[in-house]
Structures are given as C-alpha cells and as structure tokens.
Tab-separated table of C-alpha atoms and ligand atoms in Angstrom:
chain	number	residue	atom	x	y	z
X	1	MET	CA	-0.144	0.061	-0.015
X	2	GLU	CA	1.299	3.473	-0.627
X	3	LYS	CA	2.569	5.440	2.309
X	4	THR	CA	0.070	8.382	3.167
X	5	ASP	CA	1.363	11.547	4.533
X	6	GLY	CA	0.222	11.976	8.166
X	7	ILE	CA	-2.214	9.308	9.775
X	8	GLY	CA	-5.118	10.485	11.773
X	9	ASN	CA	-5.861	8.786	15.084
X	10	GLU	CA	-9.211	7.657	16.723
X	11	ASN	CA	-9.800	10.731	18.911
X	12	GLY	CA	-9.688	13.413	16.185
X	13	SER	CA	-6.366	14.794	17.219
X	14	THR	CA	-5.232	18.204	15.619
X	15	GLU	CA	-2.952	16.078	13.669
X	16	GLU	CA	-5.900	14.413	11.869
X	17	LYS	CA	-7.748	17.819	11.684
X	18	GLN	CA	-4.459	19.217	9.947
X	19	SER	CA	-4.427	16.319	7.679
X	20	PHE	CA	-7.905	16.691	6.578
X	21	LYS	CA	-7.439	20.305	5.792
X	22	ASP	CA	-4.820	19.171	3.445
X	23	GLY	CA	-7.369	17.550	1.704
X	24	SER	CA	-6.863	14.177	2.533
X	25	ILE	CA	-9.366	11.590	4.009
X	26	CYS	CA	-8.076	11.343	7.770
X	27	GLY	CA	-4.549	11.118	6.568
X	28	TYR	CA	-5.334	8.865	3.572
X	29	ASN	CA	-4.958	9.549	-0.136
X	30	SER	CA	-8.229	8.244	-1.004
X	31	LEU	CA	-11.092	6.141	0.246
X	32	HIS	CA	-9.507	3.119	-1.348
X	33	HIS	CA	-6.309	3.792	0.541
X	34	LEU	CA	-8.313	4.370	3.905
X	35	LEU	CA	-10.266	1.187	3.301
X	36	SER	CA	-7.170	-1.051	2.626
X	37	ALA	CA	-5.281	0.247	5.583
X	38	ASN	CA	-7.997	-0.484	7.913
X	39	LEU	CA	-9.998	-3.460	6.872
X	40	LYS	CA	-8.923	-7.067	7.184
X	41	PRO	CA	-7.526	-8.379	3.591
X	42	GLN	CA	-10.594	-10.592	3.218
X	43	LEU	CA	-13.013	-7.979	4.364
X	44	TYR	CA	-10.976	-5.346	2.079
X	45	GLN	CA	-11.607	-7.641	-0.962
X	46	GLU	CA	-15.343	-8.077	-0.641
X	47	VAL	CA	-16.100	-4.315	-0.112
X	48	SER	CA	-13.651	-3.455	-3.053
X	49	TRP	CA	-15.423	-5.692	-5.455
X	50	LEU	CA	-18.871	-4.250	-4.341
X	51	LEU	CA	-17.425	-0.746	-4.724
X	52	LEU	CA	-15.529	-1.177	-7.844
X	53	GLY	CA	-17.435	-3.945	-9.567
X	54	LEU	CA	-15.943	-6.890	-11.543
X	55	ASN	CA	-14.388	-6.983	-15.059
X	56	CYS	CA	-14.793	-10.276	-16.731
X	57	GLY	CA	-15.645	-11.722	-13.598
X	58	LYS	CA	-12.597	-10.576	-11.894
X	59	ALA	CA	-11.108	-7.875	-9.810
X	60	LEU	CA	-9.636	-5.237	-11.993
X	61	GLU	CA	-6.023	-6.106	-12.865
X	62	THR	CA	-3.274	-3.506	-11.945
X	63	ILE	CA	-0.493	-2.868	-14.437
X	64	VAL	CA	3.117	-1.877	-13.374
X	65	PRO	CA	4.283	1.270	-15.037
X	66	PRO	CA	7.878	1.321	-16.509
X	67	GLU	CA	10.688	2.466	-13.908
X	68	SER	CA	11.121	5.792	-15.913
X	69	ALA	CA	7.587	6.894	-15.061
X	70	LYS	CA	7.770	5.765	-11.414
X	71	ALA	CA	11.183	7.809	-11.399
X	72	LEU	CA	9.342	10.842	-12.621
X	73	SER	CA	6.091	10.329	-10.200
X	74	SER	CA	8.990	9.972	-7.222
X	75	LYS	CA	10.781	13.100	-8.417
X	76	HIS	CA	7.896	15.495	-8.958
X	77	ASP	CA	5.728	13.965	-6.288
X	78	PHE	CA	2.533	12.921	-8.366
X	79	ASP	CA	0.463	9.869	-7.720
X	80	LEU	CA	0.923	7.152	-10.348
X	81	GLN	CA	-1.785	4.333	-10.934
X	82	ALA	CA	-2.285	1.832	-13.647
X	83	PHE	CA	-4.849	-0.665	-14.304
X	84	LYS	CA	-6.241	-2.982	-17.109
X	85	PHE	CA	-10.009	-3.521	-18.112
X	86	SER	CA	-10.413	-6.633	-20.411
X	87	ALA	CA	-13.054	-8.091	-22.630
X	88	ASP	CA	-14.108	-11.310	-23.703
X	89	LYS	CA	-12.124	-13.120	-26.368
X	90	GLU	CA	-14.031	-13.117	-29.559
X	91	LEU	CA	-13.603	-15.432	-32.481
X	92	LEU	CA	-13.847	-12.635	-35.330
X	93	ARG	CA	-12.479	-9.561	-33.831
X	94	GLU	CA	-8.952	-9.073	-32.368
X	95	PRO	CA	-8.843	-7.553	-29.105
X	96	ARG	CA	-8.840	-3.384	-29.433
X	97	VAL	CA	-6.741	-2.437	-26.467
X	98	VAL	CA	-5.513	1.299	-26.105
X	99	ARG	CA	-3.856	2.581	-23.221
X	100	VAL	CA	-5.297	5.580	-22.023
X	101	GLY	CA	-4.198	8.416	-19.314
X	102	LEU	CA	-5.701	10.946	-17.311
X	103	ILE	CA	-3.779	14.028	-15.403
X	104	GLN	CA	-4.898	15.747	-12.336
X	105	ASN	CA	-2.929	18.815	-11.007
X	106	CYS	CA	-2.977	21.723	-8.712
X	107	ILE	CA	-1.919	25.214	-9.882
X	108	ALA	CA	1.785	25.951	-9.897
X	109	LEU	CA	2.061	29.597	-8.928
X	110	PRO	CA	-0.318	31.948	-6.660
X	111	THR	CA	-3.087	33.383	-8.965
X	112	THR	CA	-1.483	36.859	-7.829
X	113	ALA	CA	1.601	35.928	-9.956
X	114	PRO	CA	2.087	37.681	-13.607
X	115	ILE	CA	-0.198	35.346	-16.113
X	116	SER	CA	2.893	34.798	-18.241
X	117	ASP	CA	4.710	33.502	-15.398
X	118	GLN	CA	1.513	31.327	-14.124
X	119	LYS	CA	1.514	29.843	-17.728
X	120	LYS	CA	5.150	29.021	-17.816
X	121	ALA	CA	4.976	27.432	-14.359
X	122	ILE	CA	1.997	25.222	-15.335
X	123	PHE	CA	3.806	24.147	-18.542
X	124	GLU	CA	6.732	23.175	-16.492
X	125	LYS	CA	4.708	21.092	-14.066
X	126	LEU	CA	2.914	19.273	-16.754
X	127	GLY	CA	5.836	18.383	-18.686
X	128	PRO	CA	7.104	15.682	-16.460
X	129	ILE	CA	3.602	14.204	-15.907
X	130	ILE	CA	3.166	14.106	-19.768
X	131	ASP	CA	6.480	12.448	-19.959
X	132	ALA	CA	5.541	9.684	-17.614
X	133	ALA	CA	2.411	9.128	-19.816
X	134	GLY	CA	4.552	8.920	-23.002
X	135	ALA	CA	7.255	6.753	-21.438
X	136	SER	CA	4.205	4.431	-20.260
X	137	GLY	CA	3.047	4.124	-23.761
X	138	VAL	CA	-0.162	5.998	-23.112
X	139	ASN	CA	-2.171	6.287	-26.526
X	140	ILE	CA	-4.796	8.943	-25.457
X	141	LEU	CA	-4.227	11.304	-22.965
X	142	CYS	CA	-6.604	13.803	-21.252
X	143	LEU	CA	-5.892	16.920	-19.094
X	144	GLN	CA	-8.129	18.656	-16.616
X	145	GLU	CA	-10.650	21.335	-17.482
X	146	ALA	CA	-8.984	24.784	-18.202
X	147	TRP	CA	-5.641	23.163	-17.021
X	148	MET	CA	-3.591	26.480	-18.334
X	149	MET	CA	-4.902	28.676	-15.786
X	150	PRO	CA	-6.426	28.855	-12.227
X	151	PHE	CA	-10.224	28.179	-12.001
X	152	ALA	CA	-11.191	31.779	-11.885
X	153	PHE	CA	-14.453	31.623	-12.870
X	154	CYS	CA	-15.995	32.104	-9.388
X	155	THR	CA	-14.841	35.578	-9.152
X	156	ARG	CA	-16.554	37.026	-12.045
X	157	GLU	CA	-13.696	39.686	-12.456
X	158	LYS	CA	-12.788	40.086	-16.194
X	159	ARG	CA	-9.171	40.147	-15.390
X	160	TRP	CA	-8.863	36.485	-16.000
X	161	CYS	CA	-10.014	36.702	-19.615
X	162	GLU	CA	-6.359	37.566	-20.387
X	163	PHE	CA	-5.623	33.528	-20.038
X	164	ALA	CA	-7.884	32.696	-23.101
X	165	GLU	CA	-5.961	31.576	-26.128
X	166	PRO	CA	-7.099	30.638	-29.907
X	167	VAL	CA	-7.491	27.038	-30.303
X	168	ASN	CA	-4.016	26.965	-31.964
X	169	GLY	CA	-2.398	29.093	-29.233
X	170	GLU	CA	0.531	28.452	-26.959
X	171	SER	CA	-1.106	25.820	-24.844
X	172	THR	CA	-2.037	23.806	-27.892
X	173	GLN	CA	1.377	24.410	-29.252
X	174	PHE	CA	2.914	23.221	-26.245
X	175	LEU	CA	0.894	20.179	-26.233
X	176	GLN	CA	1.373	19.231	-29.988
X	177	GLU	CA	5.253	18.552	-29.170
X	178	PHE	CA	4.401	15.832	-26.765
X	179	ALA	CA	1.817	14.393	-29.144
X	180	LEU	CA	4.180	14.238	-32.032
X	181	LYS	CA	7.075	13.125	-29.683
X	182	TYR	CA	4.895	10.454	-27.946
X	183	ASN	CA	2.519	9.592	-30.849
X	184	ILE	CA	-0.097	10.489	-28.362
X	185	VAL	CA	-3.722	11.910	-28.879
X	186	ILE	CA	-4.078	14.833	-26.219
X	187	ILE	CA	-7.289	16.234	-25.135
X	188	SER	CA	-6.673	19.801	-23.838
X	189	SER	CA	-9.412	21.835	-22.324
X	190	ILE	CA	-8.765	25.612	-22.498
X	191	LEU	CA	-10.589	28.879	-22.223
X	192	GLU	CA	-10.839	29.758	-25.886
X	193	ARG	CA	-10.771	33.074	-27.742
X	194	ASP	CA	-12.515	32.730	-30.881
X	195	ILE	CA	-10.631	35.485	-32.977
X	196	ASN	CA	-12.783	35.017	-36.124
X	197	HIS	CA	-15.954	35.427	-34.094
X	198	GLY	CA	-15.549	38.889	-32.258
X	199	GLU	CA	-12.936	37.461	-29.947
X	200	THR	CA	-15.564	35.795	-27.937
X	201	LEU	CA	-14.709	33.270	-25.114
X	202	TRP	CA	-15.573	29.556	-24.710
X	203	ASN	CA	-14.724	26.688	-22.584
X	204	THR	CA	-13.164	24.327	-25.097
X	205	ALA	CA	-11.607	21.036	-25.224
X	206	VAL	CA	-9.088	20.747	-28.086
X	207	ILE	CA	-8.387	17.482	-29.556
X	208	ILE	CA	-4.900	16.899	-30.906
X	209	GLY	CA	-3.872	14.211	-32.910
X	210	ASN	CA	-1.048	11.757	-32.331
X	211	HIS	CA	0.703	13.511	-35.536
X	212	GLY	CA	0.633	16.860	-33.695
X	213	ASN	CA	-2.223	18.064	-35.696
X	214	ILE	CA	-5.628	19.477	-34.500
X	215	ILE	CA	-8.251	17.029	-35.252
X	216	GLY	CA	-11.023	19.662	-33.942
X	217	LYS	CA	-12.725	21.140	-31.068
X	218	HIS	CA	-15.923	20.814	-28.727
X	219	ARG	CA	-17.375	23.528	-26.379
X	220	LYS	CA	-18.722	22.919	-23.191
X	221	ASN	CA	-22.767	22.579	-23.603
X	222	HIS	CA	-24.010	23.231	-19.923
X	223	ILE	CA	-22.781	26.049	-18.138
X	224	PRO	CA	-23.147	25.967	-14.387
X	225	ARG	CA	-24.863	28.549	-12.253
X	226	VAL	CA	-24.496	26.856	-8.791
X	227	GLY	CA	-22.567	27.571	-5.799
X	228	ASP	CA	-19.498	29.568	-6.493
X	229	PHE	CA	-19.429	28.134	-10.180
X	230	ASN	CA	-20.660	31.273	-12.077
X	231	GLU	CA	-19.317	30.504	-15.351
X	232	SER	CA	-21.930	32.060	-17.547
X	233	THR	CA	-20.203	35.527	-16.496
X	234	TYR	CA	-17.276	34.405	-19.077
X	235	TYR	CA	-18.985	32.167	-21.843
X	236	MET	CA	-21.891	31.136	-23.406
X	237	GLU	CA	-23.348	27.503	-24.007
X	238	GLY	CA	-21.199	25.778	-26.480
X	239	ASN	CA	-22.459	25.631	-30.290
X	240	THR	CA	-20.549	22.466	-31.541
X	241	GLY	CA	-23.343	19.915	-30.881
X	242	HIS	CA	-21.925	16.250	-29.426
X	243	PRO	CA	-18.919	15.594	-31.891
X	244	VAL	CA	-17.077	12.314	-31.660
X	245	PHE	CA	-13.742	12.580	-33.158
X	246	GLU	CA	-12.320	9.204	-34.793
X	247	THR	CA	-8.741	9.014	-33.885
X	248	ALA	CA	-5.932	6.362	-34.483
X	249	TYR	CA	-6.864	4.783	-31.329
X	250	GLY	CA	-10.579	5.044	-31.338
X	251	LYS	CA	-13.874	7.186	-31.148
X	252	ILE	CA	-13.539	9.498	-28.424
X	253	ALA	CA	-15.643	12.520	-27.090
X	254	VAL	CA	-15.789	15.092	-24.222
X	255	ASN	CA	-18.434	15.899	-21.960
X	256	ILE	CA	-16.857	19.011	-20.145
X	257	CYS	CA	-17.401	19.124	-16.139
X	258	TYR	CA	-21.019	20.375	-15.498
X	259	GLY	CA	-22.316	18.274	-18.975
X	260	ARG	CA	-21.883	15.329	-16.532
X	261	HIS	CA	-25.066	15.940	-14.544
X	262	HIS	CA	-27.086	15.699	-17.783
X	263	PRO	CA	-27.808	12.173	-18.746
X	264	LEU	CA	-28.889	13.416	-22.447
X	265	ASN	CA	-25.635	14.918	-22.937
X	266	TRP	CA	-24.003	11.738	-22.356
X	267	LEU	CA	-26.394	10.031	-24.326
X	268	ALA	CA	-25.836	12.235	-27.366
X	269	PHE	CA	-22.102	11.365	-27.323
X	270	GLY	CA	-23.103	7.636	-27.258
X	271	LEU	CA	-25.452	7.832	-29.958
X	272	ASN	CA	-22.819	9.617	-32.165
X	273	GLY	CA	-20.769	6.345	-31.658
X	274	ALA	CA	-18.129	7.260	-28.994
X	275	GLU	CA	-16.323	4.435	-27.585
X	276	ILE	CA	-14.542	6.649	-24.585
X	277	VAL	CA	-15.884	10.001	-23.264
X	278	PHE	CA	-13.739	12.250	-21.043
X	279	ASN	CA	-15.060	14.435	-18.305
X	280	PRO	CA	-12.130	17.216	-17.673
X	281	SER	CA	-13.690	18.674	-14.590
X	282	ALA	CA	-13.250	21.237	-11.848
X	283	THR	CA	-15.318	20.649	-8.979
X	284	VAL	CA	-15.131	21.145	-4.881
X	285	GLY	CA	-15.953	18.733	-2.295
X	286	GLU	CA	-18.822	20.485	-0.333
X	287	LEU	CA	-20.640	20.861	-3.766
X	288	SER	CA	-20.367	17.741	-5.724
X	289	GLU	CA	-18.268	14.945	-4.167
X	290	PRO	CA	-21.137	12.395	-3.227
X	291	MET	CA	-22.026	12.608	-6.980
X	292	TRP	CA	-18.558	12.332	-8.450
X	293	PRO	CA	-18.423	8.516	-8.166
X	294	ILE	CA	-21.874	7.839	-9.644
X	295	GLU	CA	-22.723	10.010	-12.563
X	296	ALA	CA	-19.758	8.917	-14.957
X	297	ARG	CA	-20.376	5.254	-13.963
X	298	ASN	CA	-23.579	5.447	-14.547
X	299	ALA	CA	-23.295	7.226	-17.964
X	300	ALA	CA	-20.673	4.386	-18.879
X	301	ILE	CA	-23.245	1.701	-18.056
X	302	ALA	CA	-26.196	3.515	-19.804
X	303	ASN	CA	-24.249	4.093	-22.827
X	304	SER	CA	-21.973	1.179	-23.336
X	305	TYR	CA	-18.731	3.296	-23.401
X	306	PHE	CA	-15.680	3.983	-21.407
X	307	VAL	CA	-15.479	7.081	-19.276
X	308	GLY	CA	-12.360	9.086	-18.085
X	309	SER	CA	-13.229	11.536	-15.132
X	310	ILE	CA	-10.663	13.973	-14.349
X	311	ASN	CA	-10.764	16.736	-11.529
X	312	ARG	CA	-8.428	19.533	-10.360
X	313	VAL	CA	-6.446	19.189	-7.079
X	314	GLY	CA	-5.908	21.732	-4.152
X	315	THR	CA	-7.441	25.050	-3.147
X	316	GLU	CA	-6.872	28.426	-5.231
X	317	ILE	CA	-6.748	31.310	-3.555
X	318	PHE	CA	-7.906	34.613	-5.254
X	319	PRO	CA	-6.703	38.099	-4.627
X	320	ASN	CA	-10.487	39.574	-3.786
X	321	PRO	CA	-12.997	37.697	-1.892
X	322	PHE	CA	-16.342	37.073	-3.943
X	323	THR	CA	-19.822	36.423	-3.261
X	324	SER	CA	-22.371	34.070	-4.884
X	325	GLY	CA	-25.500	35.499	-3.852
X	326	ASP	CA	-26.350	32.588	-1.425
X	327	GLY	CA	-25.917	34.752	1.713
X	328	LYS	CA	-22.525	33.299	2.538
X	329	PRO	CA	-19.829	36.069	3.580
X	330	PRO	CA	-17.397	36.897	0.952
X	331	HIS	CA	-14.515	34.244	0.711
X	332	PRO	CA	-11.350	34.193	-1.352
X	333	ASP	CA	-11.727	30.502	-2.813
X	334	PHE	CA	-14.113	27.783	-4.001
X	335	GLY	CA	-12.881	25.396	-1.530
X	336	HIS	CA	-10.839	22.148	-1.995
X	337	PHE	CA	-10.868	20.443	-5.599
X	338	TYR	CA	-10.855	17.073	-4.625
X	339	GLY	CA	-8.862	15.226	-7.298
X	340	SER	CA	-10.266	11.744	-7.302
X	341	SER	CA	-9.547	10.953	-11.095
X	342	HIS	CA	-10.689	7.501	-12.322
X	343	PHE	CA	-11.917	5.458	-15.114
X	344	SER	CA	-15.471	3.996	-15.413
X	345	ALA	CA	-16.353	1.043	-17.767
X	346	PRO	CA	-19.407	-0.274	-19.519
X	347	ASP	CA	-19.679	-3.345	-17.508
X	348	ALA	CA	-19.819	-1.250	-14.150
X	349	SER	CA	-16.333	-1.767	-13.201
X	350	CYS	CA	-14.176	1.056	-12.285
X	351	THR	CA	-10.792	1.739	-11.132
X	352	PRO	CA	-10.157	3.279	-7.601
X	353	SER	CA	-9.558	6.967	-7.767
X	354	LEU	CA	-6.265	9.055	-7.751
X	355	SER	CA	-5.302	11.154	-4.467
X	356	ARG	CA	-7.793	13.655	-3.214
X	357	TYR	CA	-4.959	16.107	-2.719
X	358	LYS	CA	-1.862	15.426	-5.062
X	359	ASP	CA	-1.326	15.668	-8.700
X	360	GLY	CA	-1.634	12.384	-10.477
X	361	LEU	CA	-1.422	10.368	-13.536
X	362	MET	CA	-4.023	7.572	-14.059
X	363	ILE	CA	-3.335	5.046	-16.698
X	364	SER	CA	-5.458	2.284	-17.945
X	365	ASP	CA	-5.547	-0.125	-20.677
X	366	MET	CA	-9.108	-0.522	-22.121
X	367	ASP	CA	-10.054	-3.565	-24.722
X	368	LEU	CA	-12.815	-1.439	-26.743
X	369	ASN	CA	-14.464	-4.430	-27.732
X	370	LEU	CA	-15.948	-4.503	-24.313
X	371	CYS	CA	-18.143	-1.859	-25.601
X	372	ARG	CA	-20.036	-3.793	-27.962
X	373	GLN	CA	-19.956	-6.898	-25.694
X	374	LEU	CA	-22.056	-4.822	-23.283
X	375	LYS	CA	-24.449	-3.626	-26.021
X	376	ASP	CA	-25.229	-7.243	-27.083
X	377	LYS	CA	-25.534	-8.345	-23.347
X	378	TRP	CA	-27.717	-5.713	-21.872
X	379	GLY	CA	-29.252	-4.493	-25.318
X	380	PHE	CA	-29.569	-0.754	-23.908
X	381	ARG	CA	-29.646	0.482	-27.581
X	382	MET	CA	-32.356	-1.723	-28.668
X	383	THR	CA	-34.700	-1.865	-25.557
X	384	ALA	CA	-34.397	2.104	-25.311
X	385	ARG	CA	-37.638	3.904	-26.570
X	386	TYR	CA	-35.914	6.781	-28.528
X	387	GLU	CA	-39.251	7.668	-30.563
X	388	LEU	CA	-41.339	7.782	-27.109
X	389	TYR	CA	-38.768	10.032	-25.533
X	390	ALA	CA	-38.379	12.233	-29.015
X	391	ASP	CA	-42.335	12.715	-28.690
X	392	THR	CA	-42.047	13.662	-25.011
X	393	LEU	CA	-39.234	15.992	-25.735
X	394	ALA	CA	-40.885	17.681	-28.670
X	395	SER	CA	-44.081	18.333	-26.720
X	396	TYR	CA	-42.210	19.503	-23.744
X	397	LEU	CA	-40.417	22.340	-25.983
X	398	LYS	CA	-43.866	23.672	-26.994
X	399	PRO	CA	-44.987	26.683	-25.054
X	400	ASP	CA	-48.417	24.969	-24.393
X	401	PHE	CA	-47.045	21.920	-22.726
X	402	GLU	CA	-48.871	20.035	-20.341
X	403	PRO	CA	-47.161	17.540	-18.080
X	404	GLN	CA	-48.985	13.970	-18.425
X	405	VAL	CA	-50.172	13.577	-14.960
X	406	ILE	CA	-53.317	11.277	-14.140
X	407	SER	CA	-54.673	12.443	-10.871
X	408	ASP	CA	-56.557	9.963	-8.468
X	409	PRO	CA	-59.981	11.398	-8.764
X	410	LEU	CA	-60.494	10.858	-5.194
X	411	LEU	CA	-57.590	12.888	-4.347
X	412	HIS	CA	-59.290	16.194	-3.985
X	413	LYS	CA	-62.744	14.931	-2.606
X	414	LYS	CA	-63.224	16.167	1.087
X	415	SER	CA	-64.448	12.908	2.299
X	416	PHE	CA	-65.585	9.550	1.091
S	501	URP	N1	-16.514	23.458	-13.839
S	501	URP	C1	-17.869	23.178	-13.630
S	501	URP	O1	-18.487	22.927	-14.575
S	501	URP	N2	-18.050	23.023	-12.295
S	501	URP	C2	-19.382	23.186	-12.005
S	501	URP	C3	-19.531	22.323	-10.495
S	501	URP	C4	-19.907	20.910	-10.731
S	501	URP	O2	-20.600	20.366	-11.876
S	501	URP	O3	-19.668	20.024	-10.020
C-alpha cells in the first residue's frame, strides 16, 4: 500500500484535523487507501468488489508502470496508478486495446503571479507528468478542465479573460510537441478566444491528433450557475453539438465538467458512436463529491462506453473575496478541488481514484471490444424507446406543454 502523509488517530487529534484540511481523508490519499489500510484483507476484498465492480468476473488487474515513469512520479511527487480493463475473447475480432491516461494537478503559482509566469509554471509542472504518460506508452491522454489557468470563474472579474487563447494558441502548441514526440492523442481543455467571431470566449476542449495535428474542438454545452460556479459571466453555452472524434486509437468525445449532470448530454455522445468519453472537470468537495463516483459510472453503463473522469486538485486562493448571492460571507476560494480522477467501464467496473490532494497520472488499458459486448449483453440500445422520448421532448418544448399527470379522482374529494 502506498505510504500516506500523516495518519489521523481515533480521538480526532489536531494532527488528524490538519491532514484533513490538506484535502486527505483522515490522512489517507483516497477512500480506497483508507479502506485497504483499515480493513482485514478478506473484508477489504469483499468491499472492493462491491465498490469497484468486477471486470470479466474478476477484480480489475493492475499494471506495473515502467521504471522511468515511476522515477518521474517520485521526483515530481505525483500519484501514479495503472490498471487494465479486459474484454472477453472474440472469434472474429482481435482485441482493440488502447492505453489511456488522465492527468490531475493543482496550479503551479499563486493566482497573484503575473499571468505569463503562471502559464510558464503550469507548463513546467505538466511536462514531467506528460513525459511519464509518454514513457508508459499512453495512446490517448486527457488533461483537466481549463488546465492552463487557475479556475477563476468564481470571481466574475474580467481580468482572468487574459488567460484565453485561440485553439491554436500557446497551450495547444506546447501539447502538440508531446503528441508528436510520443505519438499520443491529447485532449486539452482551455479557455478559448475565438478571434474570428468577435474575440468571444468559450470553454473548449481541443483534440490534438497523434501526429501533432489539431483534429477539432468541442465547446462545453452546459454552463453551471451553482454555488460559486458562476461561469456564465465568462462564456455561453457551446455551439458544437456532440462531436465524436475518430482518432488513430478509437472514437472519443468530451463531456466538459457540469455536462456530467445531464444524462441526455452523455446519451448524445453515445448515439454518435463514442467509445471513450472524457469528463475534464473542476469541482469541489462540499458541492459535488457524493455525486462524483456515481454520474460517470452510470453514464458508462447506460451508454456502453468507457468514461475518463478528471478533477483538479487543491485550493486556489484569489486576490479579492467574492460572493455568490447565496448569503454566505465573502470568501477568496471555492474550497478544495478533490482530484479523485478515475475510469469507469461499460460493464459497471471502475478503477480506484487518484489522490484527493496530490497531482496524479491515472493510466488504464481498455479493450474497446467491451463496448459492443455490453451492448449485446444488456441491449440498452435496442430496448431504449427513442421515439417515445423524442415525442415527449418535442411536446415539452412547446409553450403550451402540459405534463402528463393522471390524478386520482378521489384525491381532491373532501371525504368519502
Ligand atoms: N466547472 C464546472 O462546470 N463546475 C461545476 C460544478 C460541478 O458540476 O460539480
């Protein structure tokens, strides 16, 4: 088991509370580490399969990353975990195994540092983690939401717009070199400035091909207006639909952060044929942590595809306190971004999560044959009643829509 930073004790000592403040769970990196350290091995095994499911009837296998990747993770202090989702052997199709990576990280400099220094520092921080992914033979790599800047959208101050870049801007150019060097497809979520359309801003994922080319982009469909996440001050709902990008390693799509609360958004990527959907996110514990392990996993099951979920790490402090119209006193931060990046598979199995407080690289092999195998097994695509849903949606969109409710005629009688 991985060594943890500071172990809490039973009587809730200061030491325990401090480590909790660091973003750990009572001194543990993740729920999984907490359980493995505190349960008897047999009990842990039982709990694990209930929590993480089974893949082809077995607990998910781990992969040993190469020594060079391990060395980078020790030197630069990031969590490194690797797993393998298998599929059943087929007679007519060869296995279609791809190696996929997710990177989570905290910001590299305080939000008060000059913007160009912050960008340079985040590039320097990401470099070794991407190198570890490259050294591990990762084929497709996804970074967290707006990885090239602090998640400043809580503040509603316009100064942060200066971080915005065109799709072919410096963050894309930085990643294109890695894509070319390691033959990797990279998904890069940025604050986009669309020069050709009045210099407007968008929350955009850029898809960089394994030859360093830009395959395309997708803009975040759903903009949150919840808690401190008042992102509509900066950009509007995306206008790119639900594109699926056919890459050298499979058909991929990106459901950016808050879109994960919308089952129809997940569905649309599935209808367009996605085999892996990434969910680059930025979200905090108090708001969404109980939802985090459920939504992506549910989407993977319902749509017969893999999901890669990535969340930021750490607490980002902004120069000016802000309010969110919720009666809370002004505060300078969102709270703790809880990391916990992981993969979910169409057979309901999932990996444990990366650290709740450390940078990390999560790697998994996945045999994409599993997608069709699960479609054949459960038949969700055949048993779905798309025509009924389409009718309901069409009528719901009309101004004179009436909900289809049949009331008990006795409900409103005074006595009987
Ligand atoms: N970045 C973002 O959309 N966050 C919203 C909060 C959430 O969906 O948990």
